[in-house]
Each structure stands twice: as structure tokens, then as C-alpha cells.
Coordinates of C-alpha atoms and ligand atoms in Angstrom, one line a residue:
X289 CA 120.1 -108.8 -115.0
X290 CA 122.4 -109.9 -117.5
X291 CA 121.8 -111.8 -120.5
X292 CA 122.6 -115.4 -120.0
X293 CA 124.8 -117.3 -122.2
X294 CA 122.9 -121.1 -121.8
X295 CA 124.3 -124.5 -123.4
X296 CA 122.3 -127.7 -123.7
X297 CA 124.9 -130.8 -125.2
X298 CA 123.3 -134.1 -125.5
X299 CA 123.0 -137.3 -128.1
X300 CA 120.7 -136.9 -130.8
X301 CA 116.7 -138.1 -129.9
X302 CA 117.3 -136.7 -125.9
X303 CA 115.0 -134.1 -126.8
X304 CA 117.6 -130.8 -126.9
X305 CA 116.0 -129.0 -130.3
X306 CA 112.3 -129.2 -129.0
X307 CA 113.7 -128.3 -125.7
X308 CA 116.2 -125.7 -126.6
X309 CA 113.6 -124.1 -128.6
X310 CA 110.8 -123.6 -126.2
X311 CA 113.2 -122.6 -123.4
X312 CA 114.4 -120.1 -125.2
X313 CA 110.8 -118.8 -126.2
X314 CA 110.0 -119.4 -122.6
X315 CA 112.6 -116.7 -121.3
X316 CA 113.0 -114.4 -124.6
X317 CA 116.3 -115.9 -125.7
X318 CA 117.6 -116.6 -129.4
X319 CA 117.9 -120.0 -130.1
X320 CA 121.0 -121.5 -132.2
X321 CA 120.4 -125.0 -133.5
X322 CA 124.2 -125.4 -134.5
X323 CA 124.1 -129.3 -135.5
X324 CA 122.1 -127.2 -138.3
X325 CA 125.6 -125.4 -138.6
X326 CA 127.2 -128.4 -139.5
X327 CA 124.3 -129.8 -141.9
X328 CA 124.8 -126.8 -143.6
X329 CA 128.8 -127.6 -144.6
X330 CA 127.2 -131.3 -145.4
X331 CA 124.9 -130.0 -147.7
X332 CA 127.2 -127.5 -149.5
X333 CA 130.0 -130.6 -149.3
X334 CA 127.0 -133.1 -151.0
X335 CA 126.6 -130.4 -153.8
X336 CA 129.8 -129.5 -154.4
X337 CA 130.9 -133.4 -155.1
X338 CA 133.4 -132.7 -152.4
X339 CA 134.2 -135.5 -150.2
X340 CA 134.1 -135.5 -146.2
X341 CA 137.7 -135.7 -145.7
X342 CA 138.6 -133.7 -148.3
X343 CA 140.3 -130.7 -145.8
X344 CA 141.4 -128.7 -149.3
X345 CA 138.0 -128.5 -150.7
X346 CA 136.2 -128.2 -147.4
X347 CA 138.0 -125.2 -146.4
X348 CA 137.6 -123.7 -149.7
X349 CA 133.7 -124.5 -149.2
X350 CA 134.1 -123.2 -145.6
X351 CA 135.2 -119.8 -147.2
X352 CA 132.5 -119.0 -149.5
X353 CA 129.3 -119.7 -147.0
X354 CA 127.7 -117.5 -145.1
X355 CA 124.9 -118.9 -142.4
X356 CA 122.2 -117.4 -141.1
X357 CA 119.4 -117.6 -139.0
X358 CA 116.5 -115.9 -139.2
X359 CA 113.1 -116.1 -137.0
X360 CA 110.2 -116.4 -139.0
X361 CA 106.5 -117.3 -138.2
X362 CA 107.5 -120.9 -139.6
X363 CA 110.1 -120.9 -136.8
X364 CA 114.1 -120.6 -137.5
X365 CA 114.8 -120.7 -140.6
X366 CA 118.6 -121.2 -141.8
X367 CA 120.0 -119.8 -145.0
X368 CA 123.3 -120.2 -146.8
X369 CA 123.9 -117.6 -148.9
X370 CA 120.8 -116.1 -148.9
X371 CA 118.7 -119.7 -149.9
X372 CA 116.8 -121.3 -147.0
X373 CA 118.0 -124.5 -146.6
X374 CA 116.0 -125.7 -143.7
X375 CA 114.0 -128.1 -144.9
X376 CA 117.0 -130.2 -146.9
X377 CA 119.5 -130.3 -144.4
X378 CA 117.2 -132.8 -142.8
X379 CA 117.8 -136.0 -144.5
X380 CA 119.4 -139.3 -143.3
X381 CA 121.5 -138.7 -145.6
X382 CA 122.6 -134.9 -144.6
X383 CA 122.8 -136.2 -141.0
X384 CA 125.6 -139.0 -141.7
X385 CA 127.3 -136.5 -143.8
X386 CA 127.4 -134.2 -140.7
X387 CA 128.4 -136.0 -138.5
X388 CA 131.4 -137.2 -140.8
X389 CA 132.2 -133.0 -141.6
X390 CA 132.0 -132.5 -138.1
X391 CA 134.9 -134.3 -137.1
X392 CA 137.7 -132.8 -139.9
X393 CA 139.4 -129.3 -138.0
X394 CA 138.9 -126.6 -141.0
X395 CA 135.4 -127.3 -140.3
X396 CA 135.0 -126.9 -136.7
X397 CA 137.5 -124.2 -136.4
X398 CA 135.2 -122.1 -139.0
X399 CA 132.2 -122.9 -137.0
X400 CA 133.9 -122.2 -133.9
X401 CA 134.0 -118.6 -134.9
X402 CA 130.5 -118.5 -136.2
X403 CA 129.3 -119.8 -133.1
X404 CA 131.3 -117.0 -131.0
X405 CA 129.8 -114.4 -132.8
X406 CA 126.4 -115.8 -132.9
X407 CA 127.1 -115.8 -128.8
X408 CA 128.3 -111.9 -128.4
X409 CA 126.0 -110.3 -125.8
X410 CA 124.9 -113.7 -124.2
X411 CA 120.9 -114.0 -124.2
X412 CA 121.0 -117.1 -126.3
X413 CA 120.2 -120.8 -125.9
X414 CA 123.2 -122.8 -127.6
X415 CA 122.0 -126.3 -128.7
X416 CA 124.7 -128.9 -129.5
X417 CA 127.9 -131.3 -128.6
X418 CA 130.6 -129.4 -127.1
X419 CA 129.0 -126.2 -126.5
X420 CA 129.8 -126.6 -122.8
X421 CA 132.9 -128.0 -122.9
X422 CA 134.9 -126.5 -126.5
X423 CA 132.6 -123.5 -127.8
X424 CA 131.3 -121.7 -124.2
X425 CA 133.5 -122.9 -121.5
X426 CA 133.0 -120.1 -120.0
X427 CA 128.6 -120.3 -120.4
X428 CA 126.4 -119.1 -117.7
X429 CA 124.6 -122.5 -117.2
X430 CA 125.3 -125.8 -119.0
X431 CA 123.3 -128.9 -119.1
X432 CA 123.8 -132.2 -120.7
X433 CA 120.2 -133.6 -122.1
X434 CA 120.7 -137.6 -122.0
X435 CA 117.8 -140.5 -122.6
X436 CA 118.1 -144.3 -123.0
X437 CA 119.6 -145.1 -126.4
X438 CA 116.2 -146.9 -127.1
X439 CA 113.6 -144.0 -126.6
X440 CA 115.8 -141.9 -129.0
X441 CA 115.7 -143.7 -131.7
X442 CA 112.3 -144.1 -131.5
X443 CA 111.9 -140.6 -130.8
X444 CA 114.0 -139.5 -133.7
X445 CA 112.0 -142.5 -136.0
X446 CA 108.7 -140.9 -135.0
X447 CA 109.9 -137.7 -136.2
X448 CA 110.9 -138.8 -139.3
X449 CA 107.7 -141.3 -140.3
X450 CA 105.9 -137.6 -139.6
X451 CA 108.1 -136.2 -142.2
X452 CA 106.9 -139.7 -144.4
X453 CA 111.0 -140.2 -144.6
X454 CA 110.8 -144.2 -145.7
X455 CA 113.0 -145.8 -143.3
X456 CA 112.4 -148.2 -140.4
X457 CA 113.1 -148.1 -136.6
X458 CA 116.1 -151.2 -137.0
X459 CA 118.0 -148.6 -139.6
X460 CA 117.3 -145.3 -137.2
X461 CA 118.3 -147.5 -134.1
X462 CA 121.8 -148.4 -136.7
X463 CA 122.2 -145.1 -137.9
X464 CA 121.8 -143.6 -134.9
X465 CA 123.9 -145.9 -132.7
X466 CA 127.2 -145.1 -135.8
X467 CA 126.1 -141.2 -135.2
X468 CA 126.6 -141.6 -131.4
X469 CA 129.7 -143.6 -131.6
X470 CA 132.1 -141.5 -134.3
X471 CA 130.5 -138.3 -132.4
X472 CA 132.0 -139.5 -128.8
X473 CA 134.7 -141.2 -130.1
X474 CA 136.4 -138.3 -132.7
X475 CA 139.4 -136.8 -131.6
X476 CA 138.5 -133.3 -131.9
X477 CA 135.6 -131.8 -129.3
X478 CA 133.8 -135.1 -129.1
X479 CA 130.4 -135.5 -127.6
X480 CA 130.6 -135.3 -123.6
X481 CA 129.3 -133.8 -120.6
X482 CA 131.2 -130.4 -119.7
X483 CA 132.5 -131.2 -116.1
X484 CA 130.1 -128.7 -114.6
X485 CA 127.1 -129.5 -116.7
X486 CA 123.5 -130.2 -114.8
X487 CA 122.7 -134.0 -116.3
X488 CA 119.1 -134.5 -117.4
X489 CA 118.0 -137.6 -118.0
X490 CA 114.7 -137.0 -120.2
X491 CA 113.6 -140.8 -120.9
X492 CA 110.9 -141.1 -118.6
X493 CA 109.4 -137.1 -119.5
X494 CA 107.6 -134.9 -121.7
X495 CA 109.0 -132.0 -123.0
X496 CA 106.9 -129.7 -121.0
X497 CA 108.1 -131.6 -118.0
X498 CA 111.9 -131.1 -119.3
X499 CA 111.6 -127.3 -120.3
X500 CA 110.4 -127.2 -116.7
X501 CA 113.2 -128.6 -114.6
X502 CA 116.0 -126.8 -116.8
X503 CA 113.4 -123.4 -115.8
X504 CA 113.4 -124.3 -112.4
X505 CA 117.7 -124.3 -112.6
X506 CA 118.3 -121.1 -114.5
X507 CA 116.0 -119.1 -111.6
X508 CA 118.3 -121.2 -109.0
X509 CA 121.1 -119.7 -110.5
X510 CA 120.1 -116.3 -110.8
X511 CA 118.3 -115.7 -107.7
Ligands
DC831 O1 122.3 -132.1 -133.7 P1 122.3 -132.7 -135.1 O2 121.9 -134.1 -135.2 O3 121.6 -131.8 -136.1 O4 123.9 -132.6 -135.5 C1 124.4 -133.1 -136.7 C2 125.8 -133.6 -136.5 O5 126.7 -132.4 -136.4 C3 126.1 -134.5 -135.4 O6 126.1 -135.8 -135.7 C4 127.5 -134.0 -134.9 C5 127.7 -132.6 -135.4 N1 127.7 -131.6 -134.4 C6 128.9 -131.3 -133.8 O7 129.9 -132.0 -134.0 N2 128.9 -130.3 -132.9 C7 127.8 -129.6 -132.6 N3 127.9 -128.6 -131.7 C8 126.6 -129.9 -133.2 C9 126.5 -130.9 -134.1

């Protein structure tokens, strides 16, 4: 059978990285984390003093990076010019900046074709916004991962306290809510469901329980 090119959209906190990850251990796929994508542009935009809607400069910083994956036994690991950058692209800080990168064109037209390549060949799992609808149309299977806004920004404060990040659930809940709206509401490939999606609501289940239902679809599909 062919390798399958698989999409999973969603808000941040639905559960899509933890998800997205053990799916694609579960059938042997590669997994691409490409919110990480953008965080990586935000972090090269934080140290080079560049601003977010600086399009000259951002290009320019577009240019010079080069992003990789890599599996390791510590899990994906993502480097930027040969320096793995995984553990500081995961900051409150990084992930406003993201989400502000994310919505200027010279960056997502550069990460459009980094994302194509990274999707030659199909047999990956493509985590993200608009994977479904701007990135893949044309994926295998798509599903939009949703929750209620309130169990993901406790899921995603959890996460954080585990990291000992000091912040508190009323400024995730904030943060979180800004993230969601300029995501959905920016002009270019905004957060949404691809018409032909399958919509998970994961608020009431366990990852395991997820991981199992988006299974259960993909041998549907390819029976
Ligand atoms: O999934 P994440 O929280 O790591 O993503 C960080 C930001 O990157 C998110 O706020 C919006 C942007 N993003 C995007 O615009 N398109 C994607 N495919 C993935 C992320």
C-alpha cells in the first residue's frame, strides 16, 4: 500500500502534538511538528532584534535558515542551522511571537515549501493549522483535533507548571484565547477545518482513547 500523506489541524491544548506523535509511531510514519516550523522563524526573528512585521528583515532571516528534524532517542529534535533549538522555541514568549510571524506572507510562503518537501513520498503525519486546507489539499486523510477552550488551557498550563514555566492558569487561559483569535481571524491560511476533514472532539478523552479513534479511521479508509 501506499504511503499515506495524514493531516491533523486543530487549536493549540486539543491534544494534536501528543497525538500526532504517537500515531505516527503507532503506524511507522515521520512526524512533522510544523508550529515548531514557525517557532523556529520566531526565535531567529527574537535574536536577530528583527521585528514581526518587519517583511524586509524576515525574508532576509527566511533565507539564511535551514530546519531540520532529526529523530533522536530524546524524541524529534529540531535544529536551525545545525544548533538544536528544541528546547527554546518553547517559551510563552516564542509562542506569541509565532503566532505573530505566522501571519506575515514571506514567512508562510517559505514554510510552505519546506513543508512540501518535508511531505515528498507521503508516509508522514503533518501536525498544524492549515495543513488540510492550504499545505496538503490534496492529503490522504485529514482531521481537525478540537476541545472545549477551557480543558486546553488547562491542558497547555499543566504542561508548562511541568516545565516549572512561572505563569498562572488566568494568563494561559489569556494568552491562549489572543493565540486562537489572530490564528483564525488572519487573512492568510487561518486556523479552520478543511471541508473534508474528520472532527474530533478530544475534551472528554485520553490520548490513548484519541490515537485510537483517528486508528480506527485511517484502516476505514484503506481497507
Ligand atoms: O502549534 P504551535 O502552538 O506550536 O504553533 C505556533 C504558532 O505557529 C501558532 O500560534 C500559529 C502558527 N502556525 C501556523 O500558522 N500554521 C501552522 N501550520 C502551524 C503553526
Amino acid at each position: 500500500m501506499k504511503p499515506l500523506l495524514i493531516t491533523i489541524d486543530g487549536p493549540s491544548g486539543a491534544g494534536k502534538s501528543t497525538v500526532s506523535r504517537r500515531l505516527s509511531e503507532r503506524i511507522g510514519y515521520t512526524y512533522v511538528d510544523t508550529g515548531a516550523l514557525y517557532r523556529a522563524v520566531a526565535l531567529a526573528a527574537l535574536t536577530e532584534g528583527c521585528a514581526a512585521d518587519d517583511d524586509t528583515r524576515l525574508a532576509e532571516i527566511c533565507r539564511h535558515l535551514i530546519l531540520k528534524f532529526q529523530n533522536t532517542s530524546k524524541g524529534p529534535r529540531l535544529y536551525a542551522n545545525g544548533h538544536d533549538i528544541t528546547a527554546r522555541i518553547r517559551t510563552p514568549e516564542i509562542s506569541m511571537l509565532a503566532s505573530a510571524v505566522s501571519a506575515r506572507p514571506v514567512v508562510r510562503t517559505y514554510l510552505l515549501d519546506v513543508q512540501r518537501k518535508m511531505g515528498k513520498g507521503g508516509g508522514v503525519v503533518f501536525e498544524g493549522r492549515d495543513m488540510g486546507t492550504v499545505v496538503f489539499p490534496e492529503a490522504d486523510i485529514k482531521f481537525y483535533l478540537d476541545a472545549d477552550p477551557e480543558t486546553r488551557a488547562l491542558r497547555r498550563y499543566k504542561e508548562l507548571a511541568e516545565k516549572h514555566a512561572a505563569t498562572s492558569l488566568a494568563e494561559v487561559r489569556e494568552a491562549m484565547k489572543k493565540r486562537d483569535e489572530d490564528d483564525s481571524s488572519r487573512a492568510l491560511a487561518p486556523l479552520k477545518p478543511a471541508p473534508d476533514a474528520i472532527r474530533i472532539d478530544s475534551t472528554d478523552l485520553e490520548i490513548e482513547q484519541v490515537v485510537e479513534v483517528l486508528l480506527r479511521h485511517i484502516e476505514k479508509r484503506t481497507k
